[in-house]
PDB file of C-alpha atoms in Angstrom:
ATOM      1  CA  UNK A  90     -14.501  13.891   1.635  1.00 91.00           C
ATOM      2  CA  UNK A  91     -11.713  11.678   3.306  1.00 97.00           C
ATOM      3  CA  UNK A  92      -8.850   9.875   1.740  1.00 97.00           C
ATOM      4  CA  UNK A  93      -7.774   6.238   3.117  1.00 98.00           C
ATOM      5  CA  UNK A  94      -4.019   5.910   1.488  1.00 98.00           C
ATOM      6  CA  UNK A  95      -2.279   2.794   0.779  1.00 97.00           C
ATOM      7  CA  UNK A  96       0.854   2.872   2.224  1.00 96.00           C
ATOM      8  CA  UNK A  97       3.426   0.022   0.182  1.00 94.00           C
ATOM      9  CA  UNK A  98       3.681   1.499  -3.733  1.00 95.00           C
ATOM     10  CA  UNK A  99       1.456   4.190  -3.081  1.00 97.00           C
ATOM     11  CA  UNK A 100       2.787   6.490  -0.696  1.00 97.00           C
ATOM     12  CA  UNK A 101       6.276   4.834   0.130  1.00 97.00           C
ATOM     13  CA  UNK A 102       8.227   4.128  -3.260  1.00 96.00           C
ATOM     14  CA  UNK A 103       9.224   0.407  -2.591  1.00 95.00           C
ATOM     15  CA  UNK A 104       8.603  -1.392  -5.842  1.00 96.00           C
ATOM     16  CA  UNK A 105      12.478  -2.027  -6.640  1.00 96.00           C
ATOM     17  CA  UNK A 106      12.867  -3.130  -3.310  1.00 96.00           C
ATOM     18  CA  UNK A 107       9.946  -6.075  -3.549  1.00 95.00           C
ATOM     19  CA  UNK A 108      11.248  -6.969  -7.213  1.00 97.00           C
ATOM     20  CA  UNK A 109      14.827  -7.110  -5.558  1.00 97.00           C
ATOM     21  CA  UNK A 110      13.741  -9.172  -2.665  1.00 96.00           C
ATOM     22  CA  UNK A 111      11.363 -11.740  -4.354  1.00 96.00           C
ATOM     23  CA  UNK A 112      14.573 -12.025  -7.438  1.00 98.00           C
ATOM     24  CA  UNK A 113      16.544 -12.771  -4.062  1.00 97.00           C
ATOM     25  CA  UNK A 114      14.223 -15.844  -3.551  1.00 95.00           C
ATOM     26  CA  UNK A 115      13.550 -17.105  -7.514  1.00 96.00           C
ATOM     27  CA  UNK A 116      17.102 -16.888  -7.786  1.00 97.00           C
ATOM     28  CA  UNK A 117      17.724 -18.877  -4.701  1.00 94.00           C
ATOM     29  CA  UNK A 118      15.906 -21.970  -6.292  1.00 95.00           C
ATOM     30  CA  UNK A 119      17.172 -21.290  -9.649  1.00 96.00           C
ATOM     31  CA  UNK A 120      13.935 -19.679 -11.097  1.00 96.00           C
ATOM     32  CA  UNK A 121      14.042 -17.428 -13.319  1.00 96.00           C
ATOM     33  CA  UNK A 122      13.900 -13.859 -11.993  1.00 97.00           C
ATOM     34  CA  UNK A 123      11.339 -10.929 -13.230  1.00 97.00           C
ATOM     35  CA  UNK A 124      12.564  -7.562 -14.600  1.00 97.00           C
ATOM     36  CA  UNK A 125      10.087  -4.379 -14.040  1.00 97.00           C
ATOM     37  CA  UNK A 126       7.981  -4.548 -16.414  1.00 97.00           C
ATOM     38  CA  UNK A 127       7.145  -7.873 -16.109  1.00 97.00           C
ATOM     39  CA  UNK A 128       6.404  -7.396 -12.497  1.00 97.00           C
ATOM     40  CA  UNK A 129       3.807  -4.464 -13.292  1.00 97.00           C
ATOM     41  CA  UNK A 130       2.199  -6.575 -15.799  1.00 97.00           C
ATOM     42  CA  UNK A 131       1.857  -9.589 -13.155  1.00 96.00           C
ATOM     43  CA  UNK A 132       1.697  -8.791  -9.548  1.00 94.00           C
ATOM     44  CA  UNK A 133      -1.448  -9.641  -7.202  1.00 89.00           C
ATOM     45  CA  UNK A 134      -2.883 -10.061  -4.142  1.00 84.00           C
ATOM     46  CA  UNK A 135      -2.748 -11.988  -2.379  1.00 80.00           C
ATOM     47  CA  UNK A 136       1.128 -12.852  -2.649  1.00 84.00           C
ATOM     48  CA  UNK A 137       0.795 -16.476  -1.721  1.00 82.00           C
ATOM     49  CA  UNK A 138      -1.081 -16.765  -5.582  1.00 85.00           C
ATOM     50  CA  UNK A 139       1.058 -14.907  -6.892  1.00 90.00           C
ATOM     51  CA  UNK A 140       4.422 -16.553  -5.766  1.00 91.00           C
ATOM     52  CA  UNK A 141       2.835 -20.103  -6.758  1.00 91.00           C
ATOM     53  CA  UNK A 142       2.235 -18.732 -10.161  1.00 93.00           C
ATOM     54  CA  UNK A 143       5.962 -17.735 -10.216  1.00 94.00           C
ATOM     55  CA  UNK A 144       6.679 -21.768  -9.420  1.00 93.00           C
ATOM     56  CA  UNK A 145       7.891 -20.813  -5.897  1.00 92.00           C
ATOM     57  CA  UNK A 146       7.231 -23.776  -3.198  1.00 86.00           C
ATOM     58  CA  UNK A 147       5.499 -22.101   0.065  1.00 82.00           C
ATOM     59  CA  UNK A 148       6.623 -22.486   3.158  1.00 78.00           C
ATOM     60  CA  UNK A 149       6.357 -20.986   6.521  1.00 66.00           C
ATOM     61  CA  UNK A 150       9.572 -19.208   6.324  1.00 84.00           C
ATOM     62  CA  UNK A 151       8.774 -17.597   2.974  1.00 87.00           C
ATOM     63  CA  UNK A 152       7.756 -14.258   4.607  1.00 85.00           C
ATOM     64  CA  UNK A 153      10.316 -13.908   6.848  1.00 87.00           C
ATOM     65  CA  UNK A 154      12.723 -14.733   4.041  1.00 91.00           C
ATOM     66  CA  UNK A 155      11.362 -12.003   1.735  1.00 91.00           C
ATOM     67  CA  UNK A 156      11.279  -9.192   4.250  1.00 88.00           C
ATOM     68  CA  UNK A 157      15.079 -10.101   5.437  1.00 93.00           C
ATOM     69  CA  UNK A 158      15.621  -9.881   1.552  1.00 95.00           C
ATOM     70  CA  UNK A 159      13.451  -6.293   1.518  1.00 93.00           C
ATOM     71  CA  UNK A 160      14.718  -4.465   4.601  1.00 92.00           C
ATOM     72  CA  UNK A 161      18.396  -5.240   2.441  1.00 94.00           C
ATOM     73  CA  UNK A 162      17.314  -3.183  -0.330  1.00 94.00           C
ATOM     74  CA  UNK A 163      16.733   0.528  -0.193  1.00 90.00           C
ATOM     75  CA  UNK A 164      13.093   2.014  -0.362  1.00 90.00           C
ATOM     76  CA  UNK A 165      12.214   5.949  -0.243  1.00 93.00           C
ATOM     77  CA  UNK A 166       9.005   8.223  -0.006  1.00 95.00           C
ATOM     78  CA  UNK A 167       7.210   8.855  -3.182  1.00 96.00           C
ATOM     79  CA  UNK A 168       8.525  12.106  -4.546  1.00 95.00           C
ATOM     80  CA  UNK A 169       5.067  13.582  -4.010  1.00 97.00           C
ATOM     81  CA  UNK A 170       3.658  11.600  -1.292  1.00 96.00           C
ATOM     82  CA  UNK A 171       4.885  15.093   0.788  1.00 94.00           C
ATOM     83  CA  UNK A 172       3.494  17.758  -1.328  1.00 95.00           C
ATOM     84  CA  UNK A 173       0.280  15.600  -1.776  1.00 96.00           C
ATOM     85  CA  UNK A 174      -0.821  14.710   1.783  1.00 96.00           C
ATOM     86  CA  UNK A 175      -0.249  18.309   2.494  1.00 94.00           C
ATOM     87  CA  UNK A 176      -2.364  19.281  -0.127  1.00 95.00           C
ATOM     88  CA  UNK A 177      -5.235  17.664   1.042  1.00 96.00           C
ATOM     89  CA  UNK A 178      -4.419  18.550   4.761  1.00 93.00           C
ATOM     90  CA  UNK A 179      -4.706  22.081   3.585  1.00 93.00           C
ATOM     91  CA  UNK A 180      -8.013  21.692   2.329  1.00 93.00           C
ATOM     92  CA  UNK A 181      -9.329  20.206   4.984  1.00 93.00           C
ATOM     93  CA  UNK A 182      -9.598  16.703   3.988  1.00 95.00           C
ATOM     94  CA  UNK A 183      -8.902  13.745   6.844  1.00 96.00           C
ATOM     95  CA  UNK A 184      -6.519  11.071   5.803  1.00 97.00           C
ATOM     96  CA  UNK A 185      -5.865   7.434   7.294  1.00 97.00           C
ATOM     97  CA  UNK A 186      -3.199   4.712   5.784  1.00 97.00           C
ATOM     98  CA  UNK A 187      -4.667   1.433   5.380  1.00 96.00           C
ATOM     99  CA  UNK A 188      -1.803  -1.923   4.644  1.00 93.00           C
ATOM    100  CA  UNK A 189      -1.077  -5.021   4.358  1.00 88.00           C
ATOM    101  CA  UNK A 190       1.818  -4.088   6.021  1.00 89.00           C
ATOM    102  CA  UNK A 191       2.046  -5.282   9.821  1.00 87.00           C
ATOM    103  CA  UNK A 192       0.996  -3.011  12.622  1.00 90.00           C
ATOM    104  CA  UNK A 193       4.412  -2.569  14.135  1.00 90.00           C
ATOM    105  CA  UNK A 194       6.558  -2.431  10.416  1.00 87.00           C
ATOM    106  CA  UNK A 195       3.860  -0.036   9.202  1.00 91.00           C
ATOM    107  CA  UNK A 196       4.183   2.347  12.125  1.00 90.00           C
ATOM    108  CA  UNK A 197       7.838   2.252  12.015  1.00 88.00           C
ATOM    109  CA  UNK A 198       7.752   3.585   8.199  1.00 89.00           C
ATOM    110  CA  UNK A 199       5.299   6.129   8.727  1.00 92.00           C
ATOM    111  CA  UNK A 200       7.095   7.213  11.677  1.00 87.00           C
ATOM    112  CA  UNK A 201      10.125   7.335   9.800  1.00 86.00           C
ATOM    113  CA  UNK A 202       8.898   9.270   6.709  1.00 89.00           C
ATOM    114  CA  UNK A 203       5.908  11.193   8.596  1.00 86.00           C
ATOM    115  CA  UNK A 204       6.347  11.964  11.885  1.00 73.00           C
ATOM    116  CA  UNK A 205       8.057  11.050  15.048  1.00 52.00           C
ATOM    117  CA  UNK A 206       5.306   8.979  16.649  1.00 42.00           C
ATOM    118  CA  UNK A 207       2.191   7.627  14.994  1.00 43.00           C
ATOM    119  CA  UNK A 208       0.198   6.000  17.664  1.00 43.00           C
ATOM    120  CA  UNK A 209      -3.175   6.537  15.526  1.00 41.00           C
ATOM    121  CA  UNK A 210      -3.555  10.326  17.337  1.00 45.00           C
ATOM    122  CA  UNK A 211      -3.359  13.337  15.213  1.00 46.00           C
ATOM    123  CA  UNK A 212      -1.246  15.252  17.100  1.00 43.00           C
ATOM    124  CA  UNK A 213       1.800  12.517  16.810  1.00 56.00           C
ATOM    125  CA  UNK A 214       1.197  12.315  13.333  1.00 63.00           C
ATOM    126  CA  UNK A 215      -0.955  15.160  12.609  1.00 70.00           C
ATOM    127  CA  UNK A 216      -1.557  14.353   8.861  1.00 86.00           C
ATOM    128  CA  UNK A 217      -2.953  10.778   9.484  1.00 94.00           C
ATOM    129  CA  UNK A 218      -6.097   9.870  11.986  1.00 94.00           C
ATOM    130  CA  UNK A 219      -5.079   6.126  12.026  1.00 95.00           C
ATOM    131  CA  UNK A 220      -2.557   4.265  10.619  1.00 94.00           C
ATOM    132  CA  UNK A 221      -3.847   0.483  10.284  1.00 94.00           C
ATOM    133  CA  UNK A 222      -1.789  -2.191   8.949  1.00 91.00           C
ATOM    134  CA  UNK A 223      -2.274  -6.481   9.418  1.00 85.00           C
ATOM    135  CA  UNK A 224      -1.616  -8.567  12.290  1.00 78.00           C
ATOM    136  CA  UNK A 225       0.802 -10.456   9.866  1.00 64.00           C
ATOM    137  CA  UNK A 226       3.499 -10.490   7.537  1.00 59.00           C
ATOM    138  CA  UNK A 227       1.905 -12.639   4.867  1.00 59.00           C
ATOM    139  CA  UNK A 228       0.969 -10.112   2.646  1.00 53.00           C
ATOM    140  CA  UNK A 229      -2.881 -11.298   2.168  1.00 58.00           C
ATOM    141  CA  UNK A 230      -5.438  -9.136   2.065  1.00 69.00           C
ATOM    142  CA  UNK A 231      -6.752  -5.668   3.523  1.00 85.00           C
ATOM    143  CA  UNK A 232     -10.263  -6.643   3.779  1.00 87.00           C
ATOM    144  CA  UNK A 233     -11.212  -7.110   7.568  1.00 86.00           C
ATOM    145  CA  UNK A 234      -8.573  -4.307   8.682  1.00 89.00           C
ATOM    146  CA  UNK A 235     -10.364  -2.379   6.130  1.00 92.00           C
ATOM    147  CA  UNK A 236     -14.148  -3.469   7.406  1.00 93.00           C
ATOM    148  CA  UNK A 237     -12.217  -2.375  11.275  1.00 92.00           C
ATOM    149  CA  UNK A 238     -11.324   0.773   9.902  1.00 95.00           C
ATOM    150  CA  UNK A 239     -14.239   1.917   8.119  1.00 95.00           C
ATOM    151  CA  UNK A 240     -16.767   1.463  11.313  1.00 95.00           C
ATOM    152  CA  UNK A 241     -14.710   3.638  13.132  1.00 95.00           C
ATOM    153  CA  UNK A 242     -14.572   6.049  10.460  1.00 96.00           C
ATOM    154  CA  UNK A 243     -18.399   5.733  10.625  1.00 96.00           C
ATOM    155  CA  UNK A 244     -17.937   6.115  14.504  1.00 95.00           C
ATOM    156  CA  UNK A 245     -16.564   9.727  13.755  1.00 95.00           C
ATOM    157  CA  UNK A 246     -19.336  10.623  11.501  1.00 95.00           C
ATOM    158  CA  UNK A 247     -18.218   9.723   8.081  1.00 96.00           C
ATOM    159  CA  UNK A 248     -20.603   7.765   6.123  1.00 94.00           C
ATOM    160  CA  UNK A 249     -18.991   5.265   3.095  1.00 96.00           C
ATOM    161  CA  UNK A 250     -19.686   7.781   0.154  1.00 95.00           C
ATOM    162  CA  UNK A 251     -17.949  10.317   1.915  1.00 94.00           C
ATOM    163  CA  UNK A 252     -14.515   8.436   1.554  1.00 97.00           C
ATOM    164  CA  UNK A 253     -11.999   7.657  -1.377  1.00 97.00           C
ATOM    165  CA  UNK A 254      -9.588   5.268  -1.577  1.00 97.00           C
ATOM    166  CA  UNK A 255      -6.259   5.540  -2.828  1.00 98.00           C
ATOM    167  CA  UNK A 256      -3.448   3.015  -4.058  1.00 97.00           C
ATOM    168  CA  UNK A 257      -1.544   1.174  -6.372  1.00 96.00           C
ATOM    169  CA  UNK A 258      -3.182  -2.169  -6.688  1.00 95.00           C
ATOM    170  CA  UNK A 259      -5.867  -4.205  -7.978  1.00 95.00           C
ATOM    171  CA  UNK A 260      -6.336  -5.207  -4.600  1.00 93.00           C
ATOM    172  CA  UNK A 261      -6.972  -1.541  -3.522  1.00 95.00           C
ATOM    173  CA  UNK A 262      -9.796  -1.652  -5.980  1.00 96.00           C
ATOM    174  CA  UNK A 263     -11.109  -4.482  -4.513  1.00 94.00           C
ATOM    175  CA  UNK A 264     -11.147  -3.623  -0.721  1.00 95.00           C
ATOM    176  CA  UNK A 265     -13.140  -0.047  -2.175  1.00 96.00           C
ATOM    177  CA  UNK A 266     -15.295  -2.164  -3.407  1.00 96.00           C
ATOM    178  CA  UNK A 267     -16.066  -4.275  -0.659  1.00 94.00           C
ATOM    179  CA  UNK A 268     -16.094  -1.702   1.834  1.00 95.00           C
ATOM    180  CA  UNK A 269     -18.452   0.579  -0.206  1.00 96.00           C
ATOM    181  CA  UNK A 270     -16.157   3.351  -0.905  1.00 97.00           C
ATOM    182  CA  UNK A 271     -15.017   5.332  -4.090  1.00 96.00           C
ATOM    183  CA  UNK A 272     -11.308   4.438  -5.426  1.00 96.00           C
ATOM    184  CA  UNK A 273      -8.757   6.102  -7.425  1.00 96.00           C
ATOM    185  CA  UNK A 274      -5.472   4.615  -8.751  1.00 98.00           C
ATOM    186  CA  UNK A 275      -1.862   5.241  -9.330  1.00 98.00           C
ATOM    187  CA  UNK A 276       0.263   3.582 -11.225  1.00 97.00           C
ATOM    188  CA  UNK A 277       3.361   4.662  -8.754  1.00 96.00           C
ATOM    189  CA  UNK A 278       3.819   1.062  -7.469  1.00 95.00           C
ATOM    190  CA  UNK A 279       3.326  -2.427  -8.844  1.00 94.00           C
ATOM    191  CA  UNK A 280       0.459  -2.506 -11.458  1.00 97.00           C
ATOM    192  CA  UNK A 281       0.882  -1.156 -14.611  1.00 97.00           C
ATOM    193  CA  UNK A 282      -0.748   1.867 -15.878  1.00 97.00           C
ATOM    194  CA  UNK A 283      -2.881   0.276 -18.444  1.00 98.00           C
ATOM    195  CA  UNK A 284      -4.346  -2.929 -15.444  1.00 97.00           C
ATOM    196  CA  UNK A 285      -5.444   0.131 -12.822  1.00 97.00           C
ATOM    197  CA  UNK A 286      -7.595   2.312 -16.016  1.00 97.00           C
ATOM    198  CA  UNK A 287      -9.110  -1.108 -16.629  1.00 97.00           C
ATOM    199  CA  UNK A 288     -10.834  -1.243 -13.633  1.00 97.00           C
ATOM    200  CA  UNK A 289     -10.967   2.428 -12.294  1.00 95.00           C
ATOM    201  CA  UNK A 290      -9.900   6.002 -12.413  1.00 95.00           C
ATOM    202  CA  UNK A 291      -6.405   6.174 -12.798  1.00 97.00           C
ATOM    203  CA  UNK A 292      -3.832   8.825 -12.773  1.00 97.00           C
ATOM    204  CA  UNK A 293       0.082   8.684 -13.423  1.00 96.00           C
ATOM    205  CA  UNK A 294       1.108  10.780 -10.369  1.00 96.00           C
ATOM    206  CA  UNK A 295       0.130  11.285  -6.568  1.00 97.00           C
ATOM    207  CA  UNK A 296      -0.597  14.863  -7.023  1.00 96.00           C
ATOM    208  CA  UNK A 297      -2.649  14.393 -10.017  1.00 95.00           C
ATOM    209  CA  UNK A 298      -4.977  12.291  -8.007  1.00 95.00           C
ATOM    210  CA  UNK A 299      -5.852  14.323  -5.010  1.00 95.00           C
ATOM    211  CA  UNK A 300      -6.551  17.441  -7.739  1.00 93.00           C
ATOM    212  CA  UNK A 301      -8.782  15.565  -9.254  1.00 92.00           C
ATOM    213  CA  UNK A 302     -10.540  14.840  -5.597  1.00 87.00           C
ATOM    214  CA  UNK A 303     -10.799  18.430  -4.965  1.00 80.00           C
ATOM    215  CA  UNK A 304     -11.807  19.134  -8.871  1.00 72.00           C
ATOM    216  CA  UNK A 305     -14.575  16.508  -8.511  1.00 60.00           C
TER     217      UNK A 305
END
């Protein structure tokens, strides 16, 4: 078994933080602007839908201008993201993070949260084997990083029904699917609980998914 994590809603706890920033930007052109619930009942991938379903005019700036707005706000590690990457660790189960997140923002976070240095080598970041985000900051989707990251997996001996993915998203669902891999959700981030069981297995809690992994 192996476990690709999502990183944004998953394993960091960042949902206030993107509901603060994108209120920062409907309130800037007097739109109306989303409490929490009806941000887990709405949010998708990829953003650019999902702004222009909000009645937000794109632009090229619009991603700079959110993450400005997001870096403002403050964001923390899920309280079990820890205890659960451990937990697989200890049993001998290889991780990876896999986001939408861009290369150099991801590696900063996971350096920040995980270890000192993670340059995609085990022993800077012993708990992760790669850490693979986008090229970008347009929060689209994870499917060809995902395709790049699963034929290296496949390089190291891993076949597709050895792996599981895990995340927040209906969009996490949807790169498992494309990439041939099992999925399991948690509604940590910005779906609500009731949108992930819809479509998958889905569990209230980071710790209550990887026991269910090593139950299975």
């Amino acid at each position: 078994m192996y476990v690709i994590w999502d990183w944004n809603g998953t394993l960091l706890d960042d949902t206030s933080a993107a509901l603060n920033a994108l209120n920062v930007i409907l309130t800037r052109r007097n739109l109306r602007p989303l409490s929490l619930a009806e941000y887990r009942e709405t949010f998708a991938f990829p953003t650019v839908k999902f702004y222009e379903s909000l009645g937000i005019e794109l632009n090229d700036d619009i991603s700079r201008e959110f993450h400005e707005a997001y870096y403002s706000f403050p964001a923390k590690l899920n309280s079990e993201a820890n205890a659960a990457v451990k937990y697989l660790a200890e049993k001998g189960i290889g991780q990876s993070i896999l986001s939408a997140l861009r290369q150099d923002h991801l590696e900063k976070d996971v350096r920040h949260y995980f270890g000192d240095s993670p340059q995609n080598q085990k022993g800077d970041c012993p708990h992760f084997d790669h850490i693979v985000g986008s090229d970008n900051l347009d929060g689209g989707t994870k499917f060809e990083r995902g395709q790049s990251l699963l034929k290296t997996l496949k390089s190291e001996g891993l076949s597709p029904e050895d792996i599981v993915m895990v995340g927040d998203a209906i969009h996490d669902k949807e790169v498992a699917d494309a990439l041939g891999v099992k999925c399991l959700l948690v509604s940590v981030g910005g779906h609500a609980h009731h949108r992930l069981a819809a479509i998958a297995q889905a569990h209230s809690s980071l710790l209550s998914a990887v026991h269910s992994l090593c139950l299975a």
